[in-house]
Amino acid sequence: MYVKQDVDVTVVGAGPVGLVLAAELALSGATVQVLERLTEPDEGMKAGAINVPTAEALDRRGLLPAAEQVQRDMLERVGSFARTADEQRPDDERADGGRRARGPRFTGHFAGMVLDVALVDWSDPDLAAHTAVDGARMVPQRELEELLGGHVARLGVPVCRGVEVTSLEDTGDGVLVGTTAGTVRTGWLVGCDGGRSTVRVLAGIDFPGTDPELTGHLAVADIADPEKLANGWAWSPQGAYRYGPQPGRVVTVEFDGVRSGLPHTRRRSREARMAPVTLEEVQASLRRVSGTDVTLTALRGAATRWSDNARQAATYRSGRVLLAGDAAHVHSPFGGQGLNLGVGDAMNLGWKLGAVVAGWAPEGLLDSYDAERRPFGAWVLDWTRAQVGVLRGDAKSAALRDVVADLLSTRDGTTYAVKKISGVTQRVDLPGDHPLVGRFVPDLWLRDGSRLVDHGHGGGFLLLDRTPDGVFARLAEAWAGRVTSVTDGRATPTTPAGVLVRPDGVVAWASDSAGPTAVSDLEAALRRWGGAPSSSSVQGAGPACRQGRPTG
């Protein structure tokens, strides 16, 4: 595909993070292109599922039905895995008139210890507030990339494959990017090009962190004698492995850096780490950690190699160059946080950078990207480091594993871990006293049977107005084109009177009342995140929008 020589934003990397970011920029009106060094999508095995904020990001853009179909297809392929008696439960009536989605509930694992779905307190308010995407959690990375590829294509975003970045120069008013397809002048450059990010290196951004001490493999193979392997996770002094849940799927973990007494980075050259994973390599690793002579006869698809290298970029922005996803942070895949962390970066950055390009961004908006996303990245690095500490094969780690396993056998312990893994407790530190502020918007059902997010497929801010006279919606008319207002009758003691949701799904303002203070606080939130009003009068005099119908 032809590479544009002059564009508002150039995204480097066509994985899920780069595709989500490109789509959000396109929805904001920016001209954008994606450059990808690979000529074809990576077929290696990667993330196998997504968390709640990622599923809800798809939902907000109208992609939930497609994601639900992916999950149905996956469940058919893996058979009884993830099917529980809970899957067959009838839809639950909700107090606000909506209905809870029907589908299996996923818990995940901590350091290989699978969290028992029966121990989770599903009535916990954080979990109960985010059930509409239950049917779209089991979306593997490969299928997610296909889904997102169709999304950006419909938005007219070009994805240029076989193009490598070779140089960059931040000129202050743009970036000159040298590529194998010629020089590109772009207003902004975003590296979504993985842990070995060329953009990060060329921008001179440091990447501090902790060195790896293990090597992991993930593959689906034909196994001549699978009966030699234990189902689920198993540990040994050499490491750990997992067989399943689908036939032929194996994961191995070897603490080779610890065993040899040498730093992991000295034991393998960069070329060796990047070389394709062979059948012999996976078999040898599986034999070492299982203590068996199990025989693999073929690999089905490309296997992957990974480590617990844990690093976070010193800054997510250097002038007009920004980083997102693995380019900004790397860690082990334990707990399945990497893909989701990167999608969160893209959703947060997309609308903010789009606002800068459009010219309406309030001062400091782009700086809030690093400020808001860095704490999430730091938490994920520590969450995965903790699991490595529990997974080691030494006696002290084994004792610690027993303690953690005991905690995870309790209702409170399992519920805590599931909430963390699912992402429902994530919160951005924003001004405001309402408990919804800073959290990802919950399932807010409207009287017509739709949800608030159903009205936001085109991007932008969403404002729910449940005041008798539509005072919040009238105020938001001054931000026409940026805010979609939806009125839904009167508030109840259990529902807020008004909620303002940023394009990334974070609640920027909420109120249980419609008094002057609430109106004043809403205006402050609109100015803080939406910039100066686009019309001459803040207090619009137009009629309130109709029930359940968006305006703006």
Coordinates of C-alpha atoms in Angstrom, one line a residue:
M1 CA 0.0 0.0 0.0
Y2 CA 1.2 3.5 -0.8
V3 CA 2.9 5.3 2.1
K4 CA 1.6 8.9 2.5
Q5 CA 4.4 11.4 2.7
D6 CA 2.5 14.0 4.7
V7 CA 0.0 13.0 7.4
D8 CA -1.2 14.2 10.8
V9 CA -0.1 11.1 12.7
T10 CA 2.0 8.1 11.8
V11 CA 1.5 5.0 13.9
V12 CA 4.4 2.4 13.8
G13 CA 3.1 -1.1 14.4
A14 CA 0.0 -2.9 13.2
G15 CA -0.7 -5.0 16.3
P16 CA -3.9 -4.5 18.4
V17 CA -2.4 -1.4 20.1
G18 CA -1.5 0.4 16.8
L19 CA -4.8 -0.5 15.2
V20 CA -6.9 0.7 18.2
L21 CA -4.9 3.9 18.3
A22 CA -5.3 4.5 14.5
A23 CA -9.0 4.0 14.7
E24 CA -9.5 6.4 17.6
L25 CA -7.4 9.0 15.7
A26 CA -9.5 8.5 12.6
L27 CA -12.7 8.9 14.6
S28 CA -11.4 12.3 15.9
G29 CA -10.9 13.5 12.3
A30 CA -7.1 13.2 12.1
T31 CA -5.4 11.8 9.0
V32 CA -3.4 8.8 10.1
Q33 CA -1.5 5.9 8.6
V34 CA 0.0 2.7 10.1
L35 CA 3.5 1.5 9.1
E36 CA 4.3 -2.2 9.8
R37 CA 7.6 -3.9 9.1
L38 CA 6.1 -7.3 8.7
T39 CA 4.7 -8.1 5.3
E40 CA 2.0 -10.4 6.9
P41 CA 0.3 -10.6 10.3
D42 CA 2.3 -12.4 13.0
E43 CA 1.0 -15.9 13.3
G44 CA 2.7 -16.6 16.6
M45 CA 0.7 -17.6 19.6
K46 CA 0.0 -14.7 21.9
A47 CA -2.7 -13.5 24.3
G48 CA -5.7 -15.8 24.5
A49 CA -8.3 -13.5 26.0
I50 CA -9.1 -9.9 26.9
N51 CA -10.1 -8.2 30.1
V52 CA -13.2 -6.1 30.8
P53 CA -11.9 -2.7 29.9
T54 CA -10.7 -4.0 26.5
A55 CA -14.0 -5.7 25.8
E56 CA -15.8 -2.5 26.8
A57 CA -13.6 -0.5 24.5
L58 CA -14.8 -2.7 21.6
D59 CA -18.3 -2.4 22.9
R60 CA -18.1 1.4 22.8
R61 CA -17.2 1.3 19.1
G62 CA -19.9 -1.1 18.1
L63 CA -17.6 -4.1 17.8
L64 CA -19.2 -6.1 20.6
P65 CA -21.3 -8.4 18.3
A66 CA -18.2 -9.3 16.3
A67 CA -16.3 -10.0 19.5
E68 CA -19.1 -12.2 20.9
Q69 CA -19.0 -14.2 17.7
V70 CA -15.3 -14.8 18.2
Q71 CA -15.9 -16.1 21.7
R72 CA -18.6 -18.5 20.5
D73 CA -16.3 -19.8 17.8
M74 CA -13.5 -20.2 20.4
L75 CA -15.7 -22.1 22.8
E76 CA -16.7 -24.5 20.1
R77 CA -13.0 -25.1 19.3
V78 CA -11.9 -25.7 22.9
G79 CA -14.9 -27.9 23.8
S80 CA -15.8 -28.0 27.4
F81 CA -13.1 -25.5 28.5
A82 CA -14.6 -22.5 30.3
R83 CA -18.0 -24.0 30.2
T84 CA -19.5 -24.1 33.6
A85 CA -22.9 -24.6 35.1
D86 CA -23.0 -20.8 35.5
E87 CA -23.0 -20.5 31.7
Q88 CA -26.5 -21.9 31.5
R89 CA -27.9 -19.5 34.0
P90 CA -30.9 -17.5 32.8
D91 CA -30.5 -13.8 32.1
D92 CA -30.8 -11.8 35.4
E93 CA -33.2 -9.0 35.6
R94 CA -31.5 -5.7 36.7
A95 CA -33.0 -3.0 38.8
D96 CA -32.4 -0.4 36.1
G97 CA -34.4 -2.4 33.5
G98 CA -31.4 -3.9 31.6
R99 CA -30.4 -7.5 31.3
R100 CA -27.2 -9.2 32.2
A101 CA -25.5 -10.9 29.3
R102 CA -25.6 -14.7 29.2
G103 CA -22.2 -16.5 28.8
P104 CA -19.4 -18.2 30.7
R105 CA -17.5 -16.3 33.4
F106 CA -13.8 -16.2 33.2
T107 CA -11.5 -16.0 36.2
G108 CA -7.9 -16.4 35.0
H109 CA -5.0 -17.6 37.1
F110 CA -2.3 -16.2 39.4
A111 CA 1.1 -17.8 38.9
G112 CA -0.5 -20.9 37.4
M113 CA -3.1 -21.3 40.1
V114 CA -6.4 -21.3 38.4
L115 CA -9.0 -19.2 40.2
D116 CA -12.2 -21.2 41.1
V117 CA -15.2 -19.6 39.5
A118 CA -17.4 -21.0 42.3
L119 CA -15.5 -19.1 44.9
V120 CA -16.0 -15.7 43.3
D121 CA -18.5 -13.3 44.8
W122 CA -20.2 -12.3 41.6
S123 CA -22.5 -9.9 43.5
D124 CA -19.5 -7.7 44.4
P125 CA -20.5 -4.2 43.1
D126 CA -17.4 -3.9 40.9
L127 CA -18.0 -7.1 39.1
A128 CA -21.8 -6.7 38.9
A129 CA -21.4 -3.3 37.3
H130 CA -19.6 -4.8 34.2
T131 CA -21.5 -7.8 32.9
A132 CA -22.6 -6.6 29.4
V133 CA -19.4 -7.8 27.8
D134 CA -19.4 -11.3 29.5
G135 CA -19.9 -12.8 26.1
A136 CA -16.8 -11.2 24.5
R137 CA -13.9 -12.0 26.8
M138 CA -12.4 -15.0 25.1
V139 CA -11.0 -13.2 22.1
P140 CA -7.4 -14.3 21.2
Q141 CA -5.0 -11.7 19.9
R142 CA -4.9 -13.1 16.4
E143 CA -8.7 -12.9 16.0
L144 CA -8.7 -9.4 17.7
E145 CA -6.2 -8.2 15.1
E146 CA -8.5 -9.4 12.3
L147 CA -11.5 -7.7 13.9
L148 CA -9.6 -4.4 14.4
G149 CA -8.1 -4.7 10.9
G150 CA -11.7 -4.6 9.5
H151 CA -12.5 -1.7 11.8
V152 CA -9.6 0.6 10.6
A153 CA -10.3 -0.4 7.0
R154 CA -13.9 0.8 7.3
L155 CA -12.5 4.1 8.7
G156 CA -10.2 4.5 5.7
V157 CA -7.0 4.1 7.6
P158 CA -4.1 2.7 5.4
V159 CA -2.0 -0.1 6.9
C160 CA 1.3 -0.1 5.0
R161 CA 3.1 -3.5 5.5
G162 CA 6.7 -4.2 4.7
V163 CA 7.8 -0.7 5.7
E164 CA 10.5 -0.2 8.4
V165 CA 11.4 3.0 10.2
T166 CA 15.1 3.8 9.9
S167 CA 15.5 7.3 11.3
L168 CA 13.5 10.1 12.9
E169 CA 14.0 13.8 13.5
D170 CA 11.7 15.9 15.7
T171 CA 11.7 19.3 14.0
G172 CA 9.5 21.0 16.7
D173 CA 6.5 21.3 14.4
G174 CA 6.5 17.7 13.2
V175 CA 8.6 14.6 12.7
L176 CA 10.7 13.6 9.7
V177 CA 10.6 9.8 9.5
G178 CA 13.0 7.9 7.4
T179 CA 11.5 4.6 6.2
T180 CA 12.4 1.9 3.6
A181 CA 9.6 3.4 1.5
G182 CA 11.0 7.0 1.6
T183 CA 10.8 10.0 4.0
V184 CA 7.5 10.7 5.7
R185 CA 6.7 14.1 7.2
T186 CA 4.2 13.6 10.0
G187 CA 2.8 15.9 12.7
W188 CA 3.2 13.2 15.3
L189 CA 4.9 9.8 15.5
V190 CA 3.6 7.0 17.8
G191 CA 5.7 3.9 18.4
C192 CA 3.4 0.9 18.9
D193 CA 6.2 -1.4 17.6
G194 CA 6.7 -3.8 20.5
G195 CA 9.3 -4.3 23.3
R196 CA 12.2 -3.9 20.9
S197 CA 10.7 -0.6 19.6
T198 CA 12.7 1.1 16.9
V199 CA 10.9 4.3 17.6
R200 CA 11.8 4.3 21.3
V201 CA 15.5 3.6 20.5
L202 CA 15.7 6.3 17.8
A203 CA 13.9 8.8 20.1
G204 CA 16.6 8.1 22.8
I205 CA 14.1 7.2 25.4
D206 CA 15.5 5.1 28.3
F207 CA 13.9 1.7 29.2
P208 CA 14.9 0.9 32.8
G209 CA 13.7 -2.1 34.6
T210 CA 14.6 -5.6 35.8
D211 CA 16.5 -8.2 33.8
P212 CA 14.9 -11.5 32.9
E213 CA 15.6 -14.8 34.7
L214 CA 13.4 -17.2 32.9
T215 CA 12.5 -18.4 29.4
G216 CA 9.0 -19.4 28.5
H217 CA 7.5 -21.2 25.5
L218 CA 4.0 -21.3 24.2
A219 CA 2.9 -23.8 21.5
V220 CA 0.2 -26.0 20.2
A221 CA 1.7 -29.3 19.1
D222 CA 0.9 -32.9 18.1
I223 CA 1.9 -35.0 21.0
A224 CA 2.6 -38.7 20.6
D225 CA 2.2 -39.6 24.3
P226 CA 0.1 -36.9 26.0
E227 CA -0.6 -39.2 28.9
K228 CA 2.9 -38.5 30.2
L229 CA 1.9 -34.9 31.0
A230 CA -0.3 -33.7 33.9
N231 CA -3.3 -31.7 33.1
G232 CA -3.1 -28.1 34.2
W233 CA -0.1 -26.6 35.8
A234 CA 2.7 -28.6 37.3
W235 CA 6.0 -27.6 39.0
S236 CA 9.4 -29.0 39.3
P237 CA 12.9 -27.8 40.4
Q238 CA 13.6 -27.1 36.7
G239 CA 10.5 -24.8 36.3
A240 CA 6.8 -25.3 35.5
Y241 CA 4.6 -26.3 32.6
R242 CA 1.0 -26.4 31.7
Y243 CA -0.8 -28.8 29.4
G244 CA -4.2 -27.7 28.1
P245 CA -6.8 -26.5 28.2
Q246 CA -7.2 -27.4 24.6
P247 CA -5.5 -30.6 23.3
G248 CA -1.9 -30.0 22.4
R249 CA -1.4 -26.6 24.0
V250 CA 1.7 -26.5 26.2
V251 CA 3.4 -23.7 28.1
T252 CA 6.8 -24.1 29.7
V253 CA 8.7 -21.9 32.1
E254 CA 12.4 -22.5 32.8
F255 CA 14.4 -20.4 35.3
D256 CA 17.5 -20.8 33.2
G257 CA 19.2 -17.6 34.4
V258 CA 18.9 -18.8 38.0
R259 CA 20.0 -22.3 37.2
S260 CA 23.1 -21.3 35.4
G261 CA 24.0 -18.5 37.8
L262 CA 24.5 -16.2 34.8
P263 CA 22.3 -13.3 33.7
H264 CA 19.8 -14.4 31.1
T265 CA 20.9 -11.7 28.6
R266 CA 24.4 -13.2 28.5
R267 CA 23.2 -16.7 27.9
R268 CA 21.4 -15.9 24.7
S269 CA 22.3 -13.5 22.0
R270 CA 19.7 -11.2 20.6
E271 CA 19.7 -13.2 17.3
A272 CA 19.0 -16.4 19.2
R273 CA 16.1 -14.8 21.1
M274 CA 14.6 -13.6 17.9
A275 CA 15.1 -16.9 15.9
P276 CA 12.0 -18.9 15.1
V277 CA 10.9 -21.4 17.7
T278 CA 11.5 -25.0 16.5
L279 CA 9.8 -28.2 17.4
E280 CA 13.1 -29.5 19.0
E281 CA 13.3 -26.4 21.2
V282 CA 9.8 -26.8 22.6
Q283 CA 10.2 -30.5 23.1
A284 CA 13.5 -30.1 24.9
S285 CA 12.1 -27.5 27.2
L286 CA 9.0 -29.6 27.9
R287 CA 11.1 -32.6 28.7
R288 CA 13.3 -30.7 31.1
V289 CA 10.5 -29.2 33.1
S290 CA 8.2 -32.2 33.1
G291 CA 10.9 -34.8 33.8
T292 CA 9.5 -37.1 31.1
D293 CA 10.6 -38.2 27.7
V294 CA 7.4 -36.9 26.0
T295 CA 7.6 -36.7 22.3
L296 CA 6.2 -33.9 20.1
T297 CA 5.7 -34.8 16.4
A298 CA 4.7 -31.4 14.9
L299 CA 3.9 -27.8 15.8
R300 CA 0.5 -26.5 14.8
G301 CA 1.2 -22.8 13.9
A302 CA 4.0 -20.7 15.1
A303 CA 5.2 -21.2 18.6
T304 CA 6.5 -18.2 20.7
R305 CA 9.3 -17.6 23.1
W306 CA 9.1 -15.1 26.0
S307 CA 10.7 -14.0 29.2
D308 CA 10.0 -12.0 32.4
N309 CA 12.0 -9.0 31.2
A310 CA 10.2 -6.1 33.0
R311 CA 10.8 -2.6 31.9
Q312 CA 9.0 0.7 31.6
A313 CA 9.9 3.7 29.4
A314 CA 11.4 6.7 31.3
T315 CA 8.8 8.8 29.5
Y316 CA 5.8 8.0 27.2
R317 CA 6.4 11.2 25.3
S318 CA 9.5 13.0 23.9
G319 CA 8.4 16.1 22.0
R320 CA 6.3 14.9 19.1
V321 CA 7.2 11.2 19.6
L322 CA 5.0 9.0 21.8
L323 CA 5.0 5.4 22.9
A324 CA 2.2 3.0 23.6
G325 CA 1.8 -0.7 24.3
D326 CA 5.0 -2.9 24.6
A327 CA 7.1 0.0 23.3
A328 CA 6.3 1.7 26.6
H329 CA 6.4 -1.3 28.9
V330 CA 7.3 -5.0 28.8
H331 CA 6.8 -7.8 31.3
S332 CA 6.0 -11.5 31.4
P333 CA 2.6 -12.7 30.1
F334 CA 1.4 -14.1 33.5
G335 CA -2.1 -13.0 34.1
G336 CA -2.7 -11.9 30.5
Q337 CA -2.2 -8.2 31.2
G338 CA 0.0 -7.0 28.3
L339 CA -2.4 -6.8 25.5
N340 CA -5.0 -5.2 27.7
L341 CA -2.5 -2.6 29.1
G342 CA -1.6 -1.6 25.6
V343 CA -5.2 -1.2 24.4
G344 CA -5.8 1.0 27.4
D345 CA -2.8 3.1 26.4
A346 CA -4.3 3.5 22.8
M347 CA -7.7 4.4 24.0
N348 CA -6.3 7.0 26.4
L349 CA -3.9 8.5 23.9
G350 CA -6.1 8.4 20.8
W351 CA -8.7 11.0 21.7
K352 CA -6.2 13.2 23.4
L353 CA -3.8 13.3 20.4
G354 CA -6.8 13.7 18.2
A355 CA -7.9 16.7 20.1
V356 CA -4.5 18.3 19.7
V357 CA -4.6 17.7 16.0
A358 CA -8.1 19.1 15.8
G359 CA -7.0 22.2 17.7
W360 CA -9.4 22.1 20.7
A361 CA -7.4 20.3 23.3
P362 CA -7.2 22.1 26.6
E363 CA -3.7 22.9 28.0
G364 CA -1.9 19.9 29.4
L365 CA -4.3 17.3 27.9
L366 CA -1.5 15.4 26.1
D367 CA 0.7 15.4 29.2
S368 CA -2.1 13.7 31.1
Y369 CA -1.5 10.6 28.9
D370 CA 1.8 9.7 30.6
A371 CA 0.4 10.8 34.0
E372 CA -2.6 8.6 33.8
R373 CA -1.2 5.5 32.1
R374 CA 2.1 5.2 33.9
P375 CA 0.6 4.0 37.2
F376 CA -1.2 1.2 35.4
G377 CA 2.0 0.1 33.7
A378 CA 3.9 0.1 36.9
W379 CA 1.2 -2.0 38.6
V380 CA 1.2 -4.6 35.9
L381 CA 5.0 -4.9 36.0
D382 CA 4.8 -5.6 39.8
W383 CA 1.8 -7.9 39.4
T384 CA 3.8 -10.1 37.0
R385 CA 7.0 -9.9 39.0
A386 CA 5.1 -11.2 42.0
Q387 CA 3.9 -14.2 40.0
V388 CA 7.5 -15.0 38.9
G389 CA 8.5 -15.0 42.6
V390 CA 5.7 -17.5 43.4
L391 CA 6.5 -19.7 40.3
R392 CA 10.2 -20.4 41.0
G393 CA 11.2 -24.0 41.8
D394 CA 13.2 -23.3 44.9
A395 CA 12.0 -24.3 48.4
K396 CA 11.3 -20.7 49.5
S397 CA 9.1 -20.0 46.5
A398 CA 7.3 -23.3 47.0
A399 CA 6.5 -22.4 50.5
L400 CA 5.3 -19.0 49.4
R401 CA 3.2 -20.7 46.7
D402 CA 1.4 -22.7 49.4
V403 CA 0.6 -19.6 51.3
V404 CA -0.8 -17.8 48.2
A405 CA -2.7 -20.9 47.2
D406 CA -4.3 -21.0 50.7
L407 CA -5.4 -17.3 50.3
L408 CA -6.8 -18.0 46.8
S409 CA -8.9 -20.9 48.2
T410 CA -11.0 -18.3 50.1
R411 CA -13.9 -16.4 48.7
D412 CA -12.3 -13.0 49.5
G413 CA -9.0 -14.0 48.1
T414 CA -10.4 -15.3 44.8
T415 CA -12.7 -12.4 44.4
Y416 CA -9.9 -9.9 45.0
A417 CA -7.6 -11.6 42.4
V418 CA -10.4 -11.9 39.8
K419 CA -11.3 -8.2 40.2
K420 CA -7.6 -7.2 39.7
I421 CA -7.1 -9.5 36.7
S422 CA -10.4 -8.5 35.0
G423 CA -9.6 -4.8 35.3
V424 CA -12.9 -3.7 36.9
T425 CA -11.1 -1.9 39.8
Q426 CA -9.0 0.3 37.5
R427 CA -9.3 4.0 38.3
V428 CA -7.7 7.1 37.0
D429 CA -7.0 9.8 39.7
L430 CA -9.4 12.6 38.6
P431 CA -10.9 15.5 40.6
G432 CA -14.4 14.8 42.0
D433 CA -16.0 13.1 44.9
H434 CA -18.6 10.9 43.2
P435 CA -17.6 7.2 43.4
L436 CA -17.9 6.8 39.6
V437 CA -15.4 9.5 38.8
G438 CA -12.2 8.0 37.4
R439 CA -13.6 4.6 36.9
F440 CA -14.6 3.0 33.6
V441 CA -18.2 3.6 32.9
P442 CA -20.4 0.7 34.2
D443 CA -23.4 -0.8 32.4
L444 CA -25.8 2.2 32.4
W445 CA -29.0 0.9 31.0
L446 CA -31.6 3.3 29.6
R447 CA -35.4 3.0 29.7
D448 CA -35.6 2.1 26.0
G449 CA -33.5 -1.0 26.6
S450 CA -30.2 0.4 25.2
R451 CA -27.1 1.3 27.2
L452 CA -25.4 4.6 27.3
V453 CA -22.4 3.3 25.4
D454 CA -24.6 2.2 22.5
H455 CA -24.8 5.9 21.6
G456 CA -21.1 6.4 21.4
H457 CA -20.0 4.3 18.5
G458 CA -18.7 7.3 16.6
G459 CA -16.3 8.4 19.4
G460 CA -16.4 11.6 21.4
F461 CA -17.8 12.3 24.9
L462 CA -21.0 10.8 26.2
L463 CA -23.3 12.7 28.6
L464 CA -26.2 11.0 30.3
D465 CA -28.8 13.4 31.5
R466 CA -31.6 12.2 33.9
T467 CA -32.7 15.6 35.0
P468 CA -36.4 16.6 34.6
D469 CA -35.7 19.5 32.4
G470 CA -32.5 18.3 30.6
V471 CA -30.3 21.0 32.1
F472 CA -27.1 19.0 31.7
A473 CA -27.8 18.4 28.0
R474 CA -28.6 22.0 27.4
L475 CA -25.2 23.0 28.9
A476 CA -23.4 20.5 26.7
E477 CA -24.8 22.0 23.6
A478 CA -22.0 24.6 23.7
W479 CA -19.6 21.6 23.0
A480 CA -21.6 20.5 20.0
G481 CA -19.6 18.0 17.9
R482 CA -17.6 16.8 20.9
V483 CA -20.3 15.6 23.2
T484 CA -23.2 13.3 22.5
S485 CA -26.0 13.9 25.1
V486 CA -28.6 11.3 25.9
T487 CA -31.6 12.1 28.1
D488 CA -33.3 9.3 30.0
G489 CA -36.0 10.7 32.2
R490 CA -35.7 11.1 35.9
A491 CA -32.9 9.8 38.2
T492 CA -33.8 7.3 40.9
P493 CA -32.2 6.8 44.3
T494 CA -30.0 4.1 42.7
T495 CA -29.0 5.8 39.5
P496 CA -27.0 9.0 39.0
A497 CA -28.7 12.2 37.6
G498 CA -25.8 12.8 35.2
V499 CA -22.7 11.1 34.0
L500 CA -20.0 12.5 31.6
V501 CA -17.9 9.8 30.0
R502 CA -14.6 10.6 28.2
P503 CA -13.9 8.9 24.8
D504 CA -11.7 6.3 26.5
G505 CA -14.6 5.2 28.7
V506 CA -13.4 6.9 31.9
V507 CA -16.1 8.8 33.9
A508 CA -15.0 12.5 34.0
W509 CA -17.9 13.7 36.1
A510 CA -21.0 12.3 37.8
S511 CA -23.7 13.7 40.1
D512 CA -26.7 12.4 41.9
S513 CA -28.4 15.7 41.9
A514 CA -29.2 18.5 39.4
G515 CA -28.6 21.6 41.5
P516 CA -26.4 24.6 40.6
T517 CA -23.3 23.0 42.1
A518 CA -23.7 20.0 39.8
V519 CA -24.2 22.2 36.8
S520 CA -21.1 24.2 37.7
D521 CA -19.0 21.1 38.2
L522 CA -20.2 19.7 34.9
E523 CA -19.1 22.9 33.1
A524 CA -15.7 22.7 34.8
A525 CA -15.3 19.0 33.7
L526 CA -16.3 19.9 30.1
R527 CA -13.7 22.7 30.0
R528 CA -11.0 20.5 31.6
W529 CA -11.4 17.7 29.2
G530 CA -13.3 19.1 26.2
G531 CA -11.6 22.5 25.9
A532 CA -13.3 25.8 25.3
P533 CA -16.9 25.6 24.2
S534 CA -17.4 25.7 20.4
S535 CA -20.5 28.0 20.6
S536 CA -20.6 31.5 22.0
S537 CA -22.9 30.7 24.9
V538 CA -22.2 28.1 27.5
Q539 CA -25.8 28.1 28.8
G540 CA -27.5 26.8 25.7
A541 CA -31.2 27.6 25.4
G542 CA -32.2 24.8 23.0
P543 CA -34.6 22.1 23.9
A544 CA -33.5 19.0 25.7
C545 CA -32.9 15.9 23.5
R546 CA -35.5 13.3 23.4
Q547 CA -35.5 10.3 25.7
G548 CA -32.8 7.8 24.8
R549 CA -31.8 9.8 21.7
P550 CA -28.4 11.4 21.2
T551 CA -27.7 14.9 20.1
G552 CA -24.5 16.7 19.1

